[in-house]
Coordinates of C-alpha atoms in Angstrom, one line a residue:
Chain L
M19 CA -22.3 30.5 9.0
S20 CA -25.3 27.6 7.5
V21 CA -26.2 26.5 4.6
E22 CA -28.3 28.8 3.6
N23 CA -27.0 32.0 4.5
A24 CA -24.0 31.1 2.5
P25 CA -23.1 34.4 -0.1
V26 CA -23.8 32.7 -3.5
V27 CA -26.4 35.0 -4.9
D28 CA -28.2 33.7 -7.4
V29 CA -28.9 37.0 -9.3
D30 CA -33.0 36.1 -10.8
E31 CA -34.0 35.9 -6.9
A32 CA -32.0 38.6 -5.0
A33 CA -30.8 42.2 -4.4
I34 CA -27.5 41.6 -4.4
P35 CA -24.7 43.3 -1.8
V36 CA -23.2 46.5 -3.4
E37 CA -19.4 45.2 -2.8
K38 CA -16.2 46.7 -3.9
K39 CA -15.1 43.2 -4.3
M40 CA -14.6 41.5 -8.1
Y41 CA -17.1 38.7 -8.2
Y42 CA -17.6 36.9 -11.9
R43 CA -21.1 35.8 -13.5
F44 CA -21.3 32.1 -14.0
E45 CA -24.8 30.8 -16.5
S46 CA -25.4 27.2 -15.9
N47 CA -26.8 25.0 -18.8
D48 CA -30.9 25.9 -17.9
K49 CA -30.1 29.5 -18.0
K50 CA -29.4 30.7 -13.6
E51 CA -27.3 32.9 -13.2
F52 CA -24.4 33.1 -10.4
R53 CA -22.5 35.9 -9.0
V54 CA -19.3 34.1 -7.0
S55 CA -16.6 36.2 -5.1
E56 CA -12.8 36.1 -7.5
L57 CA -11.5 34.5 -3.8
A58 CA -14.0 31.6 -3.7
I59 CA -13.7 31.0 -7.8
Q60 CA -10.3 30.4 -6.4
Q61 CA -11.2 27.0 -5.0
S62 CA -11.5 25.9 -8.7
E63 CA -9.3 24.9 -11.3
T64 CA -10.8 25.2 -13.8
L65 CA -12.9 28.6 -13.2
N66 CA -9.8 30.4 -11.6
R67 CA -7.8 29.7 -14.8
L68 CA -10.4 30.3 -17.2
V69 CA -11.6 34.2 -15.6
E70 CA -7.3 34.3 -15.6
A71 CA -7.5 33.9 -19.2
M72 CA -10.0 35.8 -19.7
G73 CA -8.8 39.1 -18.3
Y74 CA -12.1 40.8 -17.1
T75 CA -12.8 44.1 -15.5
S76 CA -15.5 44.8 -12.9
E77 CA -16.9 46.5 -16.1
D78 CA -16.3 43.7 -18.4
V79 CA -17.9 41.8 -16.1
E80 CA -21.6 43.6 -16.0
N81 CA -21.0 44.5 -19.6
K82 CA -20.4 41.2 -21.5
P83 CA -22.6 38.0 -21.6
A84 CA -22.1 35.6 -17.8
I85 CA -19.4 33.3 -18.4
A86 CA -21.6 29.5 -19.8
I87 CA -20.6 26.5 -18.0
E88 CA -22.5 24.5 -19.8
N89 CA -22.4 20.5 -18.9
I90 CA -23.1 22.0 -15.4
D91 CA -27.2 22.6 -14.1
G92 CA -28.5 25.0 -11.7
K93 CA -29.1 23.0 -9.1
T94 CA -25.8 21.3 -8.5
L95 CA -23.5 24.4 -9.9
K96 CA -25.4 26.5 -6.9
L97 CA -24.2 23.8 -4.5
V98 CA -20.9 23.9 -6.6
F99 CA -20.7 27.9 -5.6
Q100 CA -22.4 28.3 -1.6
W101 CA -19.1 25.3 -1.2
C102 CA -16.8 28.1 -2.9
E103 CA -18.3 31.0 -1.2
H104 CA -18.2 29.2 2.3
H105 CA -14.6 27.8 1.8
K106 CA -13.1 30.8 0.3
G107 CA -9.4 31.8 1.4
E108 CA -8.8 28.0 2.6
A109 CA -5.6 26.4 1.4
I110 CA -5.9 23.9 -1.2
P111 CA -4.7 20.6 0.2
V112 CA -2.2 18.7 -1.2
D113 CA -2.6 14.7 -1.6
D114 CA -0.1 12.7 0.1
G115 CA -0.5 9.6 -1.3
S116 CA -2.3 7.8 1.9
V117 CA -5.0 4.7 2.3
P118 CA -7.1 5.2 3.8
K119 CA -6.9 8.7 3.4
I120 CA -8.1 10.5 5.9
V121 CA -10.8 12.8 5.0
E122 CA -13.2 14.4 8.1
I123 CA -16.2 16.0 6.6
P124 CA -17.1 19.6 7.9
E125 CA -20.1 20.2 9.8
F126 CA -21.2 23.1 6.7
D127 CA -20.1 20.1 4.5
A128 CA -22.2 17.5 5.6
K129 CA -25.5 20.1 5.7
L130 CA -24.7 21.1 2.5
M131 CA -24.4 17.6 1.1
D132 CA -27.3 16.2 2.7
I133 CA -29.1 15.8 -0.8
D134 CA -30.7 12.7 -2.8
N135 CA -27.6 10.5 -4.7
G136 CA -28.7 11.6 -8.2
L137 CA -27.4 15.5 -6.9
L138 CA -24.7 14.2 -5.1
F139 CA -23.8 12.1 -8.5
K140 CA -24.1 15.2 -10.3
L141 CA -21.9 16.9 -7.1
I142 CA -19.5 15.1 -8.2
W143 CA -18.2 15.4 -11.7
A144 CA -19.3 18.8 -11.1
A145 CA -16.5 19.2 -8.4
D146 CA -13.8 17.0 -11.1
Y147 CA -14.9 18.6 -14.5
L148 CA -14.1 21.9 -12.4
N149 CA -11.6 20.3 -10.6
I150 CA -12.0 21.6 -7.0
V151 CA -10.1 19.0 -4.8
Q152 CA -11.2 19.4 -1.0
L153 CA -15.0 19.5 -2.8
L154 CA -14.1 16.1 -4.8
N155 CA -12.3 15.1 -1.7
V156 CA -15.6 15.2 1.0
S157 CA -18.1 13.6 -1.5
C158 CA -16.3 10.8 -2.4
K159 CA -15.4 10.4 1.1
K160 CA -19.5 10.8 1.7
V161 CA -19.4 7.9 -1.1
A162 CA -16.9 5.9 0.3
N163 CA -19.1 5.8 4.2
M164 CA -21.6 4.3 2.1
A165 CA -20.0 1.1 1.9
Q166 CA -19.0 0.8 5.8
G167 CA -19.9 -2.8 7.5
K168 CA -21.2 -3.6 4.0
T169 CA -21.5 -7.9 2.7
P170 CA -20.6 -8.4 -1.1
A171 CA -24.3 -8.1 -1.6
Q172 CA -25.2 -5.9 -0.1
L173 CA -22.6 -3.6 -1.9
R174 CA -23.8 -4.2 -5.3
R175 CA -27.3 -3.0 -3.8
V176 CA -25.5 0.2 -3.1
Y177 CA -22.9 1.0 -5.6
L178 CA -25.1 -0.8 -7.8
L179 CA -22.5 -3.3 -9.2
P180 CA -23.7 -6.0 -11.2
S181 CA -22.5 -9.5 -10.9
D182 CA -21.1 -10.7 -13.4
E183 CA -23.3 -12.7 -14.4
E184 CA -25.2 -9.9 -15.1
D185 CA -22.6 -8.2 -16.8
E186 CA -22.6 -11.3 -19.1
A187 CA -26.0 -11.1 -19.9
A188 CA -25.4 -6.9 -20.8
K189 CA -23.1 -8.0 -22.7
R190 CA -24.9 -10.7 -24.9
A191 CA -27.6 -8.3 -25.0
A192 CA -25.9 -5.5 -26.4
Q193 CA -24.4 -7.5 -28.8
E194 CA -27.6 -8.8 -30.1
A195 CA -28.5 -5.4 -30.0
Q196 CA -26.1 -4.0 -32.3
D197 CA -26.6 -7.1 -34.7
P198 CA -30.4 -8.2 -35.5
R199 CA -28.8 -11.0 -37.9
A200 CA -27.5 -12.7 -34.4
R201 CA -30.8 -12.5 -32.8
E202 CA -32.7 -14.0 -35.7
V203 CA -30.4 -16.5 -35.7
E204 CA -30.8 -17.1 -32.5
E205 CA -34.4 -17.2 -33.1
E206 CA -34.7 -19.9 -35.3
F207 CA -32.9 -22.0 -33.2
E208 CA -34.7 -21.6 -30.7
E209 CA -37.6 -22.0 -33.0
R210 CA -36.2 -25.2 -34.3
K211 CA -35.3 -26.2 -31.0
R212 CA -39.2 -26.1 -30.3
Q213 CA -39.5 -28.1 -33.4
G214 CA -37.6 -31.1 -32.1
G215 CA -34.9 -30.4 -35.1
N216 CA -31.2 -31.9 -33.8
S217 CA -29.5 -30.1 -36.4
F218 CA -29.5 -26.4 -37.1
F219 CA -28.3 -26.7 -40.4
Chain R
M20 CA -31.4 1.3 0.6
P21 CA -30.4 4.2 -1.8
S22 CA -28.2 3.5 -4.2
F23 CA -25.3 5.0 -6.5
P24 CA -23.7 4.3 -9.3
A25 CA -20.0 4.1 -8.4
L26 CA -18.8 2.9 -11.3
R27 CA -20.7 5.0 -13.5
L28 CA -18.4 7.9 -11.8
P29 CA -15.3 10.1 -13.8
H30 CA -12.3 8.3 -12.8
V31 CA -11.0 10.4 -11.0
A32 CA -14.0 10.4 -8.6
L33 CA -14.3 6.7 -8.3
T34 CA -10.4 6.5 -7.7
E35 CA -10.8 9.6 -4.5
V36 CA -13.7 6.9 -3.3
L37 CA -11.9 3.5 -3.2
R38 CA -8.4 5.1 -1.8
C39 CA -11.4 6.4 0.9
L40 CA -11.4 2.6 1.9
D41 CA -9.0 0.8 4.0
P42 CA -7.8 -2.6 2.3
I43 CA -10.4 -4.7 4.2
D44 CA -13.1 -2.2 2.2
L45 CA -11.6 -2.9 -0.9
F46 CA -10.8 -6.4 -0.7
I47 CA -14.9 -6.8 0.3
F48 CA -15.4 -4.5 -2.8
A49 CA -13.9 -6.7 -5.0
Q50 CA -15.7 -9.7 -4.2
C51 CA -18.5 -7.7 -6.1
S52 CA -17.9 -8.7 -9.3
S53 CA -14.8 -9.4 -12.1
K54 CA -15.0 -5.6 -12.6
S55 CA -15.2 -4.2 -9.2
S56 CA -11.9 -6.4 -9.0
F57 CA -10.3 -4.9 -11.4
V58 CA -10.7 -0.9 -10.2
V59 CA -9.4 -2.0 -6.9
P60 CA -5.3 -1.3 -8.2
L61 CA -7.0 2.8 -9.0
V62 CA -5.7 3.8 -5.3
K63 CA -2.0 2.6 -6.7
S64 CA -2.1 -0.5 -4.4
E65 CA 1.0 -1.3 -6.6
S66 CA 3.1 0.1 -3.7
F67 CA 0.7 -1.5 -1.1
R68 CA 3.2 -3.2 1.2
I69 CA 2.2 -7.0 1.6
D70 CA 4.2 -9.1 4.3
L71 CA 3.8 -12.7 5.3
D72 CA 3.8 -14.2 8.1
N73 CA 3.4 -18.3 9.3
E74 CA 4.5 -18.3 12.6
F75 CA 1.1 -17.6 14.4
G76 CA -0.8 -18.6 10.9
K77 CA -1.4 -18.5 7.9
I78 CA -1.3 -14.1 7.6
I79 CA -1.4 -11.8 4.8
I80 CA -0.8 -8.5 6.7
I81 CA -1.1 -5.1 4.5
N82 CA 0.5 -1.8 5.4
K83 CA 1.2 -3.4 8.6
D84 CA -2.4 -2.6 10.0
Y85 CA -4.6 -4.8 7.7
R86 CA -4.6 -9.1 8.5
F87 CA -6.3 -11.4 6.5
S88 CA -6.4 -14.6 8.1
L89 CA -6.9 -18.0 6.6
E90 CA -7.8 -20.5 8.7
K91 CA -10.4 -23.3 9.4
I92 CA -13.1 -21.3 10.8
D93 CA -15.5 -24.4 13.2
E94 CA -19.3 -24.8 11.1
H95 CA -21.0 -22.9 14.0
T96 CA -19.1 -19.7 13.3
L97 CA -22.0 -17.6 11.9
F98 CA -19.8 -15.6 8.5
D99 CA -20.2 -12.5 7.7
F100 CA -20.8 -13.3 3.6
K101 CA -19.5 -15.7 0.9
C102 CA -17.6 -15.1 -1.5
K103 CA -16.8 -16.4 -5.0
S104 CA -13.3 -16.0 -5.2
M105 CA -11.4 -18.5 -3.3
N106 CA -14.6 -20.5 -2.5
S107 CA -14.7 -18.9 1.3
S108 CA -16.4 -17.8 4.0
V109 CA -15.3 -14.5 5.0
K110 CA -16.0 -13.4 8.7
R111 CA -14.5 -9.7 9.9
D112 CA -14.0 -10.3 13.2
R113 CA -11.9 -6.9 14.1
E114 CA -11.6 -3.9 12.5
H115 CA -8.4 -4.6 11.2
L116 CA -8.9 -8.6 11.3
L117 CA -11.0 -10.5 7.6
T118 CA -10.5 -14.4 8.5
I119 CA -11.3 -16.3 5.5
S120 CA -12.5 -19.7 6.1
S121 CA -11.5 -21.8 2.8
N122 CA -10.0 -25.0 0.8
V123 CA -7.8 -23.0 -1.4
G124 CA -3.7 -23.3 0.0
F125 CA -2.1 -21.3 1.2
E126 CA -0.1 -20.5 -2.3
T127 CA -3.1 -19.7 -4.0
F128 CA -4.5 -17.3 -1.6
I129 CA -1.0 -15.6 -0.9
W130 CA -1.0 -15.4 -4.8
Y131 CA -5.0 -13.8 -4.9
F132 CA -4.0 -10.9 -2.2
C133 CA -0.8 -9.6 -5.1
N134 CA -2.6 -10.6 -7.8
L135 CA -5.9 -8.2 -6.9
F136 CA -3.6 -5.3 -5.2
K137 CA -0.8 -5.4 -8.5
S138 CA 1.7 -5.6 -5.4
P139 CA 4.8 -7.5 -4.2
M140 CA 5.3 -9.7 -1.7
R141 CA 7.3 -7.9 0.6
T142 CA 8.9 -9.8 3.6
I143 CA 8.2 -13.4 5.0
T144 CA 8.4 -14.7 8.2
F145 CA 8.7 -18.3 7.5
L146 CA 8.2 -20.6 10.3
P147 CA 9.8 -24.0 7.8
V148 CA 7.8 -26.5 9.6
R149 CA 4.6 -25.5 9.0
D150 CA 3.7 -24.7 5.1
F151 CA 6.7 -25.5 3.6
D152 CA 5.9 -26.4 0.7
Q153 CA 3.2 -23.6 0.0
I154 CA 5.8 -21.1 0.5
T155 CA 8.4 -22.3 -1.3
A156 CA 6.3 -22.4 -4.2
F157 CA 5.5 -19.2 -4.1
L158 CA 9.0 -18.3 -3.8
S159 CA 10.0 -20.4 -6.7
K160 CA 7.2 -19.1 -8.6
N161 CA 7.7 -15.3 -8.1
D162 CA 11.5 -15.5 -8.4
Q163 CA 11.2 -13.1 -11.4
V164 CA 10.3 -10.5 -8.7
G165 CA 12.0 -11.7 -5.0
I166 CA 11.2 -10.1 -2.3
E167 CA 12.8 -7.9 0.1
E168 CA 13.0 -9.7 3.0
L169 CA 12.8 -13.3 4.8
E170 CA 13.1 -14.4 8.3
I171 CA 13.5 -17.6 9.2
T172 CA 11.9 -18.2 12.5
G173 CA 10.6 -21.4 15.1
Y174 CA 12.2 -22.2 18.0
K175 CA 14.1 -25.2 16.9
L176 CA 15.0 -26.6 13.5
T177 CA 16.5 -30.1 12.4
E178 CA 19.3 -29.9 10.6
N179 CA 17.4 -31.0 7.7
C180 CA 14.8 -28.7 7.8
L181 CA 17.5 -25.2 7.9
R182 CA 19.3 -27.2 5.3
K183 CA 15.9 -27.6 2.7
T184 CA 15.0 -24.4 3.6
L185 CA 17.9 -22.1 3.3
D186 CA 18.2 -24.5 0.4
A187 CA 15.3 -22.5 -1.6
V188 CA 16.5 -19.3 0.1
Q189 CA 19.2 -19.8 -2.1
R190 CA 17.3 -19.3 -5.0
T191 CA 14.5 -17.1 -4.4
K192 CA 15.7 -13.4 -5.1
I193 CA 16.1 -11.6 -1.7
S194 CA 17.0 -7.7 -1.9
L195 CA 17.3 -6.4 1.3
A196 CA 17.8 -8.4 4.3
L197 CA 17.6 -12.5 5.3
S198 CA 17.3 -12.8 9.0
I199 CA 18.0 -16.4 10.7
K200 CA 16.2 -16.3 14.5
S201 CA 15.7 -19.7 14.6
F202 CA 17.7 -22.6 17.1
V203 CA 20.5 -23.7 14.6
P204 CA 22.0 -27.7 15.9
E205 CA 25.1 -28.1 16.7
G206 CA 27.3 -29.4 14.0
F207 CA 25.4 -27.6 10.9
V208 CA 27.8 -26.1 7.7
Y209 CA 26.5 -24.8 5.4
K210 CA 27.5 -22.6 2.0
F211 CA 25.3 -19.6 0.8
E212 CA 26.2 -18.2 -2.8
K213 CA 24.5 -15.4 -2.2
L214 CA 23.5 -13.3 0.5
P215 CA 21.4 -9.8 0.2
E216 CA 22.5 -6.6 1.5
R217 CA 21.6 -7.4 5.4
L218 CA 22.5 -10.4 7.1
Q219 CA 21.4 -11.0 10.8
L220 CA 21.6 -14.3 13.0
K221 CA 19.8 -14.8 16.0
E222 CA 21.9 -18.0 16.7
S223 CA 25.7 -18.4 14.7
H224 CA 27.6 -20.1 16.7
W225 CA 27.6 -22.1 13.1
F226 CA 28.6 -19.5 10.6
T227 CA 32.3 -19.8 10.3
M228 CA 35.3 -17.7 9.4
S229 CA 34.5 -19.0 5.6
N230 CA 30.4 -18.0 6.3
L231 CA 32.2 -14.5 7.0
M232 CA 34.0 -14.2 3.4
E233 CA 30.6 -15.3 1.4
A234 CA 29.1 -12.2 3.4
S235 CA 31.5 -9.7 2.1
N236 CA 29.2 -8.4 -0.2
C237 CA 26.4 -7.4 2.4
A238 CA 26.1 -4.2 4.0
H239 CA 25.0 -4.6 7.3
I240 CA 25.6 -7.9 9.2
D241 CA 24.2 -9.3 12.7
L242 CA 25.8 -12.1 14.3
H243 CA 24.4 -13.2 17.7
K244 CA 25.7 -15.7 20.0
S245 CA 29.3 -16.3 17.4
S246 CA 31.8 -19.1 17.7
L247 CA 33.9 -16.5 15.7
T248 CA 37.0 -15.3 17.5
I249 CA 39.2 -12.5 18.3
Q250 CA 41.8 -14.1 16.0
D251 CA 38.8 -14.1 13.2
M252 CA 38.0 -10.5 14.0
K253 CA 41.6 -9.4 13.4
E254 CA 41.5 -11.8 10.1
F255 CA 38.2 -9.8 9.1
M256 CA 39.6 -6.8 9.4
S257 CA 43.0 -7.2 7.5
R258 CA 40.6 -8.6 4.9
W259 CA 38.5 -5.3 4.8
K260 CA 41.5 -3.3 4.9
Q261 CA 43.0 -5.5 1.6
G262 CA 39.8 -3.8 -0.3
E263 CA 37.6 -7.2 1.0
F264 CA 33.7 -6.2 2.1
P265 CA 33.6 -3.2 -0.7
N266 CA 29.9 -2.5 0.7
L267 CA 30.2 -3.0 4.1
E268 CA 28.4 -0.1 6.4
Y269 CA 29.2 -2.5 9.7
F270 CA 29.8 -6.0 11.5
Q271 CA 29.0 -6.9 14.9
A272 CA 29.1 -10.4 15.8
S273 CA 28.6 -11.6 19.8
N274 CA 30.7 -14.1 21.6
D275 CA 30.8 -15.0 25.3
S276 CA 35.0 -14.8 25.5
F277 CA 34.7 -11.3 24.0
N278 CA 35.5 -8.8 26.4
I279 CA 37.7 -5.6 26.9
T280 CA 39.8 -6.9 30.2
D281 CA 41.4 -9.3 27.7
Y282 CA 41.6 -7.5 24.5
P283 CA 42.0 -3.9 25.2
G284 CA 43.4 -2.6 22.8
F285 CA 40.0 -3.3 21.5
E286 CA 39.5 0.3 22.9
D287 CA 40.8 4.3 22.6
R288 CA 39.6 5.1 25.6
Q289 CA 40.4 9.1 23.5
N290 CA 38.2 8.4 21.3
T291 CA 34.5 10.4 23.0
V292 CA 33.2 10.5 19.2
Q293 CA 30.0 8.9 19.5
R294 CA 29.1 7.1 16.5
N295 CA 25.3 7.0 14.8
K296 CA 24.4 3.8 12.5
R297 CA 21.7 4.5 11.3
I298 CA 20.3 0.5 9.0
K299 CA 19.1 1.1 6.3
N300 CA 15.2 1.2 5.7
S301 CA 14.9 0.0 9.1
S302 CA 14.0 2.9 11.5
S303 CA 16.7 1.1 14.0
S304 CA 20.6 2.3 13.9
R305 CA 23.9 1.3 16.3
Y306 CA 26.1 3.0 18.4
M307 CA 29.2 3.5 19.4
T308 CA 32.1 5.4 21.5
R309 CA 35.5 4.8 22.5
G310 CA 36.1 3.3 18.4
V311 CA 40.1 2.3 17.5
K312 CA 41.0 4.2 13.9
L313 CA 41.6 1.9 11.1
Q314 CA 41.9 3.1 7.4
R315 CA 42.7 1.3 3.7
D316 CA 44.9 2.3 1.6
N317 CA 42.1 4.6 -0.4
G318 CA 41.5 7.4 2.5
Q319 CA 38.4 5.0 3.6
K320 CA 38.0 4.9 7.6
A321 CA 36.3 2.4 10.0
E322 CA 36.6 2.4 13.7
Y323 CA 36.2 -1.1 16.0
R324 CA 35.8 -1.8 19.4
I325 CA 35.2 -4.2 22.4
F326 CA 31.4 -3.5 24.2
G327 CA 30.6 -5.7 26.8
N328 CA 30.8 -9.3 24.3
W329 CA 30.4 -7.3 21.5
F330 CA 33.0 -6.8 18.6
Q331 CA 31.4 -4.3 16.5
F332 CA 32.9 -2.4 13.2
F333 CA 31.6 0.5 11.7
V334 CA 33.2 1.9 8.2
L335 CA 32.6 5.8 8.7
S336 CA 30.7 8.1 6.8
E337 CA 30.0 11.7 7.3
W338 CA 26.1 10.7 9.0
D339 CA 27.3 8.3 11.4
I340 CA 28.0 11.6 14.3
C341 CA 25.7 12.1 16.4

């Protein structure tokens, strides 16, 4: 099944297929609403526990407001639910603790994650927040693949890792920003140096 | 090149990203900055197996597959990159081999990996004629943690070299196994103060009955090319029967003079039960059939035999029967 045909239905957009099976309604922080099957929800430990605790019936789903997921936007949540629908019914993988961890990225997931790094970053945060183990595995594997064959200098650029010198400079800047008096003292010191004074005091 | 802010990922996700990297990738990642080095142990690298081998170079082996070799690289070699730690130039020669050219000593090199992965050294294959001071300095500073296994290797060591090496070994905490695979000069005498669980000597002509008694806390003893006699074997069995060698699981010694023709009492043809003694923390086993039964006063049973030119002695347990 292609990414485009994955059975996540955005309530705003489409006619809802009439199915007897149980589904739930969720709302993103930008008010996009989604209907997701009960089986797909099971991929997310967080959502699965939530709906179990709420004990909704089919009528509740229709009559009560959609369940709000306040820290995930609609674009990200759509990807999450597409992934959950595609992988519904699959067993949650058990971690054997090995390093390097062997993770295969299926074709569907690769296409789903053919997105810019900003959205991939949000997708990983969502997978972590919603505790979707296999989505976290494949998305983190995609990030790890970015390191393949890179030198430390290239890795710094890929992963936006500041060097120790840059970190030190940022730390100094932050300290100065927090303490205006420190900046004043620094400026005064620089001014005296320009004037040729040897002693600060 | 599109970028991705890896260190801003949530803790679990960052750990998952790092866990997809192999130890060589993790080493390269650690070279980016102090912060990147700091997060490497998130992968639970404290359980990494770190082995050292100086027999065919100066090599650190991680998880049995990933090799870091300290070498002097020809100045015309094209390096992949330079790294600040160890002030070195680095070249990835094969998927599982990183060659590091640096003027740092081997001891510094060893500590770098133990500290990066926060993991202790497990085994050392030690060729004493090379890097002696560097490796013994590491062993002495590592004494609180200790190592699991130490193998002394080298075709021919002088008496002085072997003595100095064994003295250093005596000051080291070795929890699991000591093996000496090098040739030992005639007339060599040594007194052990402590020995680990397993002792294996590939050349044991110098190992006396007194040495065997010094090994009375060992669980597994393998003596190749021994000069111990049948009389010594009988004395050993008598001592075991009296309660010495309390931890022993098996003992075997080879001697060219051992043979079943001359010592027919060292076999029980009626006993067809095959014993399979598994070696602790190892995939290997020792086998015995036709063993002669022996029993301590406390009921503990053992079997012994001569097979080829080997004397074998198994203390029986319920897991030994095939």
